[in-house]
Short mmCIF file of C-alpha atoms and ligand atoms in Angstrom, two decimals:
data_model
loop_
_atom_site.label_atom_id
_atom_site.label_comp_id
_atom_site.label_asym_id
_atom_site.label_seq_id
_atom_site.Cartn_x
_atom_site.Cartn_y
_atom_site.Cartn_z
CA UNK A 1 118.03 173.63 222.78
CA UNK A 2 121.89 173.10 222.08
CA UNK A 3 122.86 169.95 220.57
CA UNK A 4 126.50 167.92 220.42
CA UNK A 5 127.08 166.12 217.05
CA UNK A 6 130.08 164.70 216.45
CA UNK A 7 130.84 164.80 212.52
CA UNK A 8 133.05 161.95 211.15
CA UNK A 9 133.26 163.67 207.31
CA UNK A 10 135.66 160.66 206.17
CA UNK A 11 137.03 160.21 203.21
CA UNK A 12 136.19 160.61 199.03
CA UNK A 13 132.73 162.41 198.60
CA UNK A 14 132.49 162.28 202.61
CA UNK A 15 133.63 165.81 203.55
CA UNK A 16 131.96 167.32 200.23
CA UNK A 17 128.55 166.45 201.23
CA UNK A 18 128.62 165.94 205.40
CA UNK A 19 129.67 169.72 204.69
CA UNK A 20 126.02 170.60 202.79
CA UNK A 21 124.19 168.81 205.63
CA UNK A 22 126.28 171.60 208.04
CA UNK A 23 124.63 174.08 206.36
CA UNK A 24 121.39 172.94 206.10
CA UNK A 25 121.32 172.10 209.88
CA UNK A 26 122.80 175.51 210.77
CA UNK A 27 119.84 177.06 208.80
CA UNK A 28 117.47 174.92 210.69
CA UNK A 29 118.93 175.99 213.87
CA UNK A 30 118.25 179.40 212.85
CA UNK A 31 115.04 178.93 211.58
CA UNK A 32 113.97 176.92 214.74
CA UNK A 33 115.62 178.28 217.31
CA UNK A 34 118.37 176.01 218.07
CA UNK A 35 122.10 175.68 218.31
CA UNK A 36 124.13 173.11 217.13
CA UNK A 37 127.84 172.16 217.86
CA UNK A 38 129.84 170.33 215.36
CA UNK A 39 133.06 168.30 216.71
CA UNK A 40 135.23 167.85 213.15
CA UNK A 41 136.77 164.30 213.89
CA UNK A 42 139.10 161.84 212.05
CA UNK A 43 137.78 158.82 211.07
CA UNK A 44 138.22 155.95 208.13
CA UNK A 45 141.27 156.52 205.79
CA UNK A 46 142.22 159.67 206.60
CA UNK A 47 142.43 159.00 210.50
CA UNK A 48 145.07 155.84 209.03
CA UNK A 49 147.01 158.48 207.24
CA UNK A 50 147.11 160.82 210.40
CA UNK A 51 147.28 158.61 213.32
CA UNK A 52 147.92 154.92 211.71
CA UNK A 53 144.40 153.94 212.84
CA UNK A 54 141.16 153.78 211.51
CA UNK A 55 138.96 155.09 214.45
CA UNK A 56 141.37 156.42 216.64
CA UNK A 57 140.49 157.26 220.63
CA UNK A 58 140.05 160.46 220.43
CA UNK A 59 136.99 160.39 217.58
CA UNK A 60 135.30 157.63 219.19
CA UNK A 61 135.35 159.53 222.78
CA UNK A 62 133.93 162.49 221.28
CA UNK A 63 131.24 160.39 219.68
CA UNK A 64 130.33 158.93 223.38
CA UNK A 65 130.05 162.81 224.47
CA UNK A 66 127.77 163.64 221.60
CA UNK A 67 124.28 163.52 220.94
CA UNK A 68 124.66 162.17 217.84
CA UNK A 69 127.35 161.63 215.07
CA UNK A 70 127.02 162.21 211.83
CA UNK A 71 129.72 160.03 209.14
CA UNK A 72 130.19 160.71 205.24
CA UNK A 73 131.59 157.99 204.12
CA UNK A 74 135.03 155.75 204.30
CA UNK A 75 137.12 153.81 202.26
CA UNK A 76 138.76 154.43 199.19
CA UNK A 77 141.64 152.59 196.72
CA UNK A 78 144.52 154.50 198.68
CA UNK A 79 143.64 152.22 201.43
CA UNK A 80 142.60 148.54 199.65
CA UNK A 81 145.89 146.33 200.06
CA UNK A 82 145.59 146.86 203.79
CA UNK A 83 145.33 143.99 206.50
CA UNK A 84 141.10 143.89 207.44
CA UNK A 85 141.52 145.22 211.03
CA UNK A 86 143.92 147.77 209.39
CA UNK A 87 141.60 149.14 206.78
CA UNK A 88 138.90 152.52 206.98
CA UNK A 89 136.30 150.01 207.08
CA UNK A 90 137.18 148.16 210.58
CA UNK A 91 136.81 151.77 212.03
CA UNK A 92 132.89 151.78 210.86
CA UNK A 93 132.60 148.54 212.22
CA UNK A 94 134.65 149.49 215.60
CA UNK A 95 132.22 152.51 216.01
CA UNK A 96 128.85 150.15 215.44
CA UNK A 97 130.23 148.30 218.12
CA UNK A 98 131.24 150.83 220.89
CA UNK A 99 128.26 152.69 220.49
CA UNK A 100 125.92 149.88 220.82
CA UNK A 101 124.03 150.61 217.66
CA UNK A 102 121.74 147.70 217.49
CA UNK A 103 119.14 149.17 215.23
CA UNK A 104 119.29 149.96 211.55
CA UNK A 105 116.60 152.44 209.87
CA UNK A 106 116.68 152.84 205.85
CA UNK A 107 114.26 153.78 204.23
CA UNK A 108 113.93 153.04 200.58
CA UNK A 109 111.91 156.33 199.57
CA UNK A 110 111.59 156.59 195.77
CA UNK A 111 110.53 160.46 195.45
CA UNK A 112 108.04 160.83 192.85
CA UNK A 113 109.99 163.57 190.84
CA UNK A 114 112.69 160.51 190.51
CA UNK A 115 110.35 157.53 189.95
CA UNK A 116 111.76 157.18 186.31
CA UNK A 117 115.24 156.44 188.14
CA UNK A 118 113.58 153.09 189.55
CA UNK A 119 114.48 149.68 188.21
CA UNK A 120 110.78 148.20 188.11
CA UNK A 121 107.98 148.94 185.91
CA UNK A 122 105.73 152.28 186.61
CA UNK A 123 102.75 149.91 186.72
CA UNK A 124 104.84 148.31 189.88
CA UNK A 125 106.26 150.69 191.34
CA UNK A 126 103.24 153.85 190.75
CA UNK A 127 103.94 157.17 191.66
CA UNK A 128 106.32 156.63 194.90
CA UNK A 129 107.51 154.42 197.09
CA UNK A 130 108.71 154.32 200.97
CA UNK A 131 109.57 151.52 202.54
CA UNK A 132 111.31 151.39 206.44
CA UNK A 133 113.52 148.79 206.90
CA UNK A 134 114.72 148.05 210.40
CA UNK A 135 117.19 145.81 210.71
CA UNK A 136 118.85 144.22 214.11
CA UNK A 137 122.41 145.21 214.26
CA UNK A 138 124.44 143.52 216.60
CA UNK A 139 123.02 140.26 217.01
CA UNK A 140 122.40 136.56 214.82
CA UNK A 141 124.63 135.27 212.50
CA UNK A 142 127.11 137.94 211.87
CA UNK A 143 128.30 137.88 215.78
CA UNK A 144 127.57 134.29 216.98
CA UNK A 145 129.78 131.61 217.31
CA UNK A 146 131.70 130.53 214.51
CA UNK A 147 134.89 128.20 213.91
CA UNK A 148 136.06 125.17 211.18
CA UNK A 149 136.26 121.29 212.67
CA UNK A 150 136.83 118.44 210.93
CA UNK A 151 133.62 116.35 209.35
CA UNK A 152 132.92 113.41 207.66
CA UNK A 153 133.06 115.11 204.52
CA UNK A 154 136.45 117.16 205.02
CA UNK A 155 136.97 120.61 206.91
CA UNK A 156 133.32 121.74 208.24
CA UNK A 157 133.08 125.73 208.38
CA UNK A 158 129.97 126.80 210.64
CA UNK A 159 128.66 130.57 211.86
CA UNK A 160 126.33 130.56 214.33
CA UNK A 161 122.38 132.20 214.28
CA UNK A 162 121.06 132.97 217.78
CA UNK A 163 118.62 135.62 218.92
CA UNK A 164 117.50 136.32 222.37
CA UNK A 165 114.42 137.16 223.64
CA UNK A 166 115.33 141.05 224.58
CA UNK A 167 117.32 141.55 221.54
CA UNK A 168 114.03 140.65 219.29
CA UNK A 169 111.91 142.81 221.76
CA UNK A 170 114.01 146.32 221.56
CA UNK A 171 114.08 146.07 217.71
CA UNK A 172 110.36 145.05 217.58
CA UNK A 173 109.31 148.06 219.63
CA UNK A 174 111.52 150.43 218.01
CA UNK A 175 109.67 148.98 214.34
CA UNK A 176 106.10 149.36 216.24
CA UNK A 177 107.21 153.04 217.14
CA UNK A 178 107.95 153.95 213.67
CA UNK A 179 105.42 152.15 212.24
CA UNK A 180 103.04 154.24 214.40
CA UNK A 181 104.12 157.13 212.56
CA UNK A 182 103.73 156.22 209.47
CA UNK A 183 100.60 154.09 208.50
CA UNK A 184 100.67 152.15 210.86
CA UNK A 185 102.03 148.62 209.65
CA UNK A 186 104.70 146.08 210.46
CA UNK A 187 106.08 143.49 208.47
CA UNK A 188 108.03 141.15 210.60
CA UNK A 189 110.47 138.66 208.32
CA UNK A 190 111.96 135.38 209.68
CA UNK A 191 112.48 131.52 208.38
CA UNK A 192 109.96 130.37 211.10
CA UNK A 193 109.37 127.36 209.00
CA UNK A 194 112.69 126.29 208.84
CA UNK A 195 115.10 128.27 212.09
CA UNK A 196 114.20 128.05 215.99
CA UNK A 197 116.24 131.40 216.25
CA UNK A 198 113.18 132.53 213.50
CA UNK A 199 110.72 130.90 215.66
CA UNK A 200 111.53 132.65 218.96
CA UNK A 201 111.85 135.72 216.53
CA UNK A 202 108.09 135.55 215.86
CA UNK A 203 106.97 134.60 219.05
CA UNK A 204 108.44 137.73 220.59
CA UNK A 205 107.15 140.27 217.96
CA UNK A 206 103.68 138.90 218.27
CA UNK A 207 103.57 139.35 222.31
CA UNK A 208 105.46 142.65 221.72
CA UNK A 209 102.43 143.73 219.26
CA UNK A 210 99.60 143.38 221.85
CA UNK A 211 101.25 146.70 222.68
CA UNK A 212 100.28 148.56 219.88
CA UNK A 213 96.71 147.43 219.05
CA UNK A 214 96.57 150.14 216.36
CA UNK A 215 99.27 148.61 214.21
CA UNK A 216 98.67 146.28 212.21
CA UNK A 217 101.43 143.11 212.24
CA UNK A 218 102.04 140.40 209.38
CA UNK A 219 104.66 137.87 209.32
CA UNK A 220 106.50 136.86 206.12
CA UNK A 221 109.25 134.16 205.31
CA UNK A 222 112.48 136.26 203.91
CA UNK A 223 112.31 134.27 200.58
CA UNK A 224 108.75 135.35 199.76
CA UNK A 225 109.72 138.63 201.14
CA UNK A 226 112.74 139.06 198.37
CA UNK A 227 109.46 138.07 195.94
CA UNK A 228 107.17 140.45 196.87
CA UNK A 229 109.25 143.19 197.46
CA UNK A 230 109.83 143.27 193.39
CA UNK A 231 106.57 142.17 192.77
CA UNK A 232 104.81 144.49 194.24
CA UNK A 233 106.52 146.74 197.06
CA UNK A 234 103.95 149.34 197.54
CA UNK A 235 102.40 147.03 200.05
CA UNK A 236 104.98 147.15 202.76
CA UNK A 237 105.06 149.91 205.28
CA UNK A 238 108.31 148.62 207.91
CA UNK A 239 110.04 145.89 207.47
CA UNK A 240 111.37 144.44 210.86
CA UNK A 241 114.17 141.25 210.42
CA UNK A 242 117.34 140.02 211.39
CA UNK A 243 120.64 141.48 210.92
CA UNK A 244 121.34 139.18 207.87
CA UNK A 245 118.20 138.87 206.34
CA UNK A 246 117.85 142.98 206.93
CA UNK A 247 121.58 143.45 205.44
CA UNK A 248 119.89 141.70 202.24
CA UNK A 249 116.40 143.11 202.04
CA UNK A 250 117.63 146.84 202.23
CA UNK A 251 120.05 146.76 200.17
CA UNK A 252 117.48 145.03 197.29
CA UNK A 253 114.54 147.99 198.60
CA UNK A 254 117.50 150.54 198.39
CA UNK A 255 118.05 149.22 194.86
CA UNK A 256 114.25 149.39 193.49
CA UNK A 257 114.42 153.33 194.16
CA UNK A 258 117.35 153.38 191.76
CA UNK A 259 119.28 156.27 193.25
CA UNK A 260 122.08 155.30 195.72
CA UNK A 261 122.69 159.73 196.10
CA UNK A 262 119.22 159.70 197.62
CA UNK A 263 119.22 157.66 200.32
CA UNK A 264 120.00 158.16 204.36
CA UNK A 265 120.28 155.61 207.38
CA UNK A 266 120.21 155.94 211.08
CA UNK A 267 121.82 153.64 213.39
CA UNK A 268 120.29 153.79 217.11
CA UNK A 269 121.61 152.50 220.17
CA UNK A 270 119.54 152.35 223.45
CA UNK A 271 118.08 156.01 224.61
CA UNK A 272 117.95 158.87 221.43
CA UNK A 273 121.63 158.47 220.40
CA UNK A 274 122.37 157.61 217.03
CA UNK A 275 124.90 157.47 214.27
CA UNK A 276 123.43 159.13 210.97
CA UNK A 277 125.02 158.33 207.30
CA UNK A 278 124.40 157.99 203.26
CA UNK A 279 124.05 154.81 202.50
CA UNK A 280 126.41 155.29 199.43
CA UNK A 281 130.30 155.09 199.73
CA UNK A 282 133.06 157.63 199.22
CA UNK A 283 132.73 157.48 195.46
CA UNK A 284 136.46 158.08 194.88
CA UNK A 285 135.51 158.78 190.96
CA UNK A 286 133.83 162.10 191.55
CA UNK A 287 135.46 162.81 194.71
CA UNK A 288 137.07 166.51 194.59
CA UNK A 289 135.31 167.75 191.85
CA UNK A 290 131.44 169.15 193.04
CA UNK A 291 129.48 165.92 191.17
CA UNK A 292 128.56 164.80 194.73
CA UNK A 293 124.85 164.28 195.39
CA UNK A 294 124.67 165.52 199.00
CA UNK A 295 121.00 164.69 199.65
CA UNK A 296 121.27 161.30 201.00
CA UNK A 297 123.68 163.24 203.66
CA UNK A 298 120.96 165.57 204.06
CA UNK A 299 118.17 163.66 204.89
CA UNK A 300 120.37 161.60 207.07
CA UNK A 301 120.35 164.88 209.23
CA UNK A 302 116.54 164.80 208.65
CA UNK A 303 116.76 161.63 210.41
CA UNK A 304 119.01 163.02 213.07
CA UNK A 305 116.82 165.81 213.75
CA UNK A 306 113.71 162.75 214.14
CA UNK A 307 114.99 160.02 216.13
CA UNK A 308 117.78 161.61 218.08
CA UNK A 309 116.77 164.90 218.71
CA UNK A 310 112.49 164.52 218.11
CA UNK A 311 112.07 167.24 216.66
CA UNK A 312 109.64 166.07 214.13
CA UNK A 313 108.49 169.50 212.16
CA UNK A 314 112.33 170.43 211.93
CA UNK A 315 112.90 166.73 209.87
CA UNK A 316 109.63 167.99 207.76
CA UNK A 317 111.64 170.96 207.16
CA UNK A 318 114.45 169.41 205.71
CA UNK A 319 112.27 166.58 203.90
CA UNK A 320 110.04 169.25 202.20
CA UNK A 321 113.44 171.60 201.35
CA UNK A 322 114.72 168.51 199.18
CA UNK A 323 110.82 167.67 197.62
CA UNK A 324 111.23 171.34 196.55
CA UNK A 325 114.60 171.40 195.08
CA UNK A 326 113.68 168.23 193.65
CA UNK A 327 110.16 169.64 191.98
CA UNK A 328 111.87 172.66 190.87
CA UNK A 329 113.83 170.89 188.69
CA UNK A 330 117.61 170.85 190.22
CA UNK A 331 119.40 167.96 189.93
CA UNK A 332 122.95 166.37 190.58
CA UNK A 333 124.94 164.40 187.81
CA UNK A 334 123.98 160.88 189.23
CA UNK A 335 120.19 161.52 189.19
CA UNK A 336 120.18 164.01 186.14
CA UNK A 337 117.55 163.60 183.24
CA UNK A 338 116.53 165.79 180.11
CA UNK A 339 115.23 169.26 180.53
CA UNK A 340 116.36 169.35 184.28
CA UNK A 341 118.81 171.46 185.64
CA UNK A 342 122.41 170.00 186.37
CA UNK A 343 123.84 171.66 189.76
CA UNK A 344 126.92 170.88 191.75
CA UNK A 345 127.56 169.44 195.70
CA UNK A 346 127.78 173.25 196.99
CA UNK A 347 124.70 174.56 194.62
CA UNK A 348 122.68 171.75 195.95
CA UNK A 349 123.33 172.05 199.51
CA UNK A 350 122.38 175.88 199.10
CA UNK A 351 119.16 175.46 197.23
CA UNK A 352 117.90 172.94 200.18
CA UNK A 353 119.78 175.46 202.99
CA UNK A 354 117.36 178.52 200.68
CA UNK A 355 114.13 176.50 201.28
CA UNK A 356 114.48 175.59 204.74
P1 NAD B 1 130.08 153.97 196.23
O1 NAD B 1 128.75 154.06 196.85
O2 NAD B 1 131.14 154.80 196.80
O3 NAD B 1 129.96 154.31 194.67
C1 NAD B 1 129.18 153.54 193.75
C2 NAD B 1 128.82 154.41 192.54
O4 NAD B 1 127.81 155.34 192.92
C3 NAD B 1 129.99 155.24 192.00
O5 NAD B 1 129.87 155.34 190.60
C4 NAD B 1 129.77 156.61 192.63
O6 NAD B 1 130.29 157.67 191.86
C5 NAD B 1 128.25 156.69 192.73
N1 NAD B 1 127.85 157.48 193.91
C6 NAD B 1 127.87 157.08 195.21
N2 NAD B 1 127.45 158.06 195.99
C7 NAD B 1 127.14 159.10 195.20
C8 NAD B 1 126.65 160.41 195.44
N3 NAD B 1 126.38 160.86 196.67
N4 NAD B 1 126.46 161.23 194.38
C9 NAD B 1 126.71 160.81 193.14
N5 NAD B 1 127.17 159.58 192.84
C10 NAD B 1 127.39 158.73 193.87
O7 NAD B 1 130.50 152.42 196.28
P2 NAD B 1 131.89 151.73 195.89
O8 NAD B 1 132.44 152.37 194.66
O9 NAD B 1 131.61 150.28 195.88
O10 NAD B 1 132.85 152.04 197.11
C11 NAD B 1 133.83 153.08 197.13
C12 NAD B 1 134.51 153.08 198.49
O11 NAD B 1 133.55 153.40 199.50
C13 NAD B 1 135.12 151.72 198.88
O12 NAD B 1 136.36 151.95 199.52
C14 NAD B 1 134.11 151.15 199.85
O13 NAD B 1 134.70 150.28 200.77
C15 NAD B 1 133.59 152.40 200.53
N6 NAD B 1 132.24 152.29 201.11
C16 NAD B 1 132.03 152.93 202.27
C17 NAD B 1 130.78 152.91 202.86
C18 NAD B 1 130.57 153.65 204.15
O14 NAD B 1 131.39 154.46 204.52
N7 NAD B 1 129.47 153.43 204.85
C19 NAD B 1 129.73 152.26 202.22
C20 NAD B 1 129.95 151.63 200.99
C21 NAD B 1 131.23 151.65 200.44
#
């Protein structure tokens, strides 16, 4: 099969390690049998230096041509005292939008060569951890209605929560697919006690779960959810919430596996396309100089290679590739510990690339 993926490689650490992820996808083409074709586009700070926009026309058509796009990262100091529709930022944002990416996928994987990096106890957090979080992307709070009036206690500010009945549905089945996958078990998090918008939430995930008999659903209010997911995480399979409770809970999962280098995303819209990234920055300390962990980048094309392109024993590939660098000892600067052995951005890339 030949494949379109538009690569976005961005700016700081961006083009260091979307350029490892190349490699290991070109050796997985080889391996498997399949050709890939990358579209270099300009996107973030560097597109504002080039073209005076952050996601000019050109990147995002190429994106809508693709089968999938896969982004580094964007940003940087160069580009902080700009206006907010002018900065790299507004370009990730733009691109969510236009592509219709309503569904977020991160997984919180704590590899159990790493599980000393982790922030809880090893009595909590045992041997490994992996944890899906889907999150709803371009609904609730963040895009409803919002404005100031005047109240009877000064200026009143107010956003708006609303969720509608197929919005909760698409995310629910894509959490019930996944879930299906994995063992089979989906956490659904609202404020049911407390929101209508959580109530309708939770009365569309249950109907959408007579579906899929064989998975198992529970539903949990988002404060005990924050609770348990430090007290004791290894009970959650996939999350499924809202997009602001979701922006919250992944970022705290992401944060129990103690290694920002490590971890991918996927962003899907309707159909197989989707936008693959780190969920790290573009590190503008280490940018330039090799210190780059490109494995988060890597297993975002792990996820690519998944969900866009279902080809499950070529994600395997990559997944086991990064286990075995991992068990052999290599490791980056950021994830580095005694007796291990310190590589570089290119090094690592090649050892995963070797093992594929
Ligand atoms: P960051 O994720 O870039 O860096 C935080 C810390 O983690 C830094 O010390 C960095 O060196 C380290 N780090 C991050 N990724 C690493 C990797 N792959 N290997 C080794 N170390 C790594 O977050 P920040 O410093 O808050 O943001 C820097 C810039 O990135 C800002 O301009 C911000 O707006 C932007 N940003 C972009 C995205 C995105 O493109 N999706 C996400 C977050 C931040």
């Amino acid at each position: 099969m030949e494949y379109r993926i538009a690569v976005l490689p961005g700016d700081g650490i961006g083009p260091e390690v979307t350029e490892q992820a190349l490699l290991v996808l070109e050796q997985v083409g080889r391996r498997f049998g399949h050709s890939f074709r990358f579209g270099k586009l300009l996107a973030g700070g560097c597109a504002i230096d080039a073209t005076g926009t952050p996601l000019p026309k050109e990147t995002l058509d190429e994106c809508m041509k693709s089968d999938a796009v896969l982004l580094g990262a964007m940003g940087g100091p160069k580009w902080d005292s700009l206006p907010g529709d002018k900065r790299p930022e507004a370009g990730l944002l733009g691109l969510r939008g236009s592509l219709g990416l309503f569904a977020n996928l991160r997984p919180a994987i704590l590899n159990k060569e790493l599980r000393d990096a982790s922030t809880l106890r090893p009595d909590v957090i045992g041997e490994s951890m992996d944890i899906m979080v889907v999150r709803e992307l371009t609904g609730g709070i963040y895009f409803g209605e919002r404005g100031r009036r005047a109240g009877k206690m000064g200026q009143e500010a107010y956003d708006t929560e609303s969720y509608s009945v197929g919005e909760v549905e698409r995310i629910a089945r894509i959490a019930f697919e996944i879930a299906r996958k994995r063992s089979g078990k989906v956490t659904s998090v609202d404020k049911a006690n407390v929101l209508e918008s959580s109530r309708l939430w939770r009365e569309v995930v249950t109907e959408v779960a007579r579906d899929y008999p064989d998975v198992a659903l529970e539903h949990m209010y988002v404060d005990n959810a924050a609770m348990q997911l430090v007290r004791n995480p290894k009970q959650f399979d996939v999350i499924v919430t809202t997009n602001m409770f979701g922006d919250i809970l992944s970022d705290e999962a992401s944060m129990i596996t103690g290694s920002i280098g490590m971890l991918p995303s996927a962003s899907l819209a309707e159909g197989r396309f989707g936008l693959y990234e780190p969920i790290h920055g573009s590190a503008p300390d280490i940018a330039g100089q090799d210190k780059a962990n490109p494995l988060a980048t890597i297993l975002s094309v792990a996820m690519m290679l998944r969900y866009t392109m279902q080809l499950e024993d070529e994600a395997r590939a990559v997944e086991k590739a990064v286990d075995r660098v991992l068990e052999e000892g290599y490791r980056t600067g950021d994830i580095m510990s005694p007796g291990k052995k310190l590589v570089g951005t290119r090094e690592m890339g090649m050892l995963v690339a070797g093992y594929i």
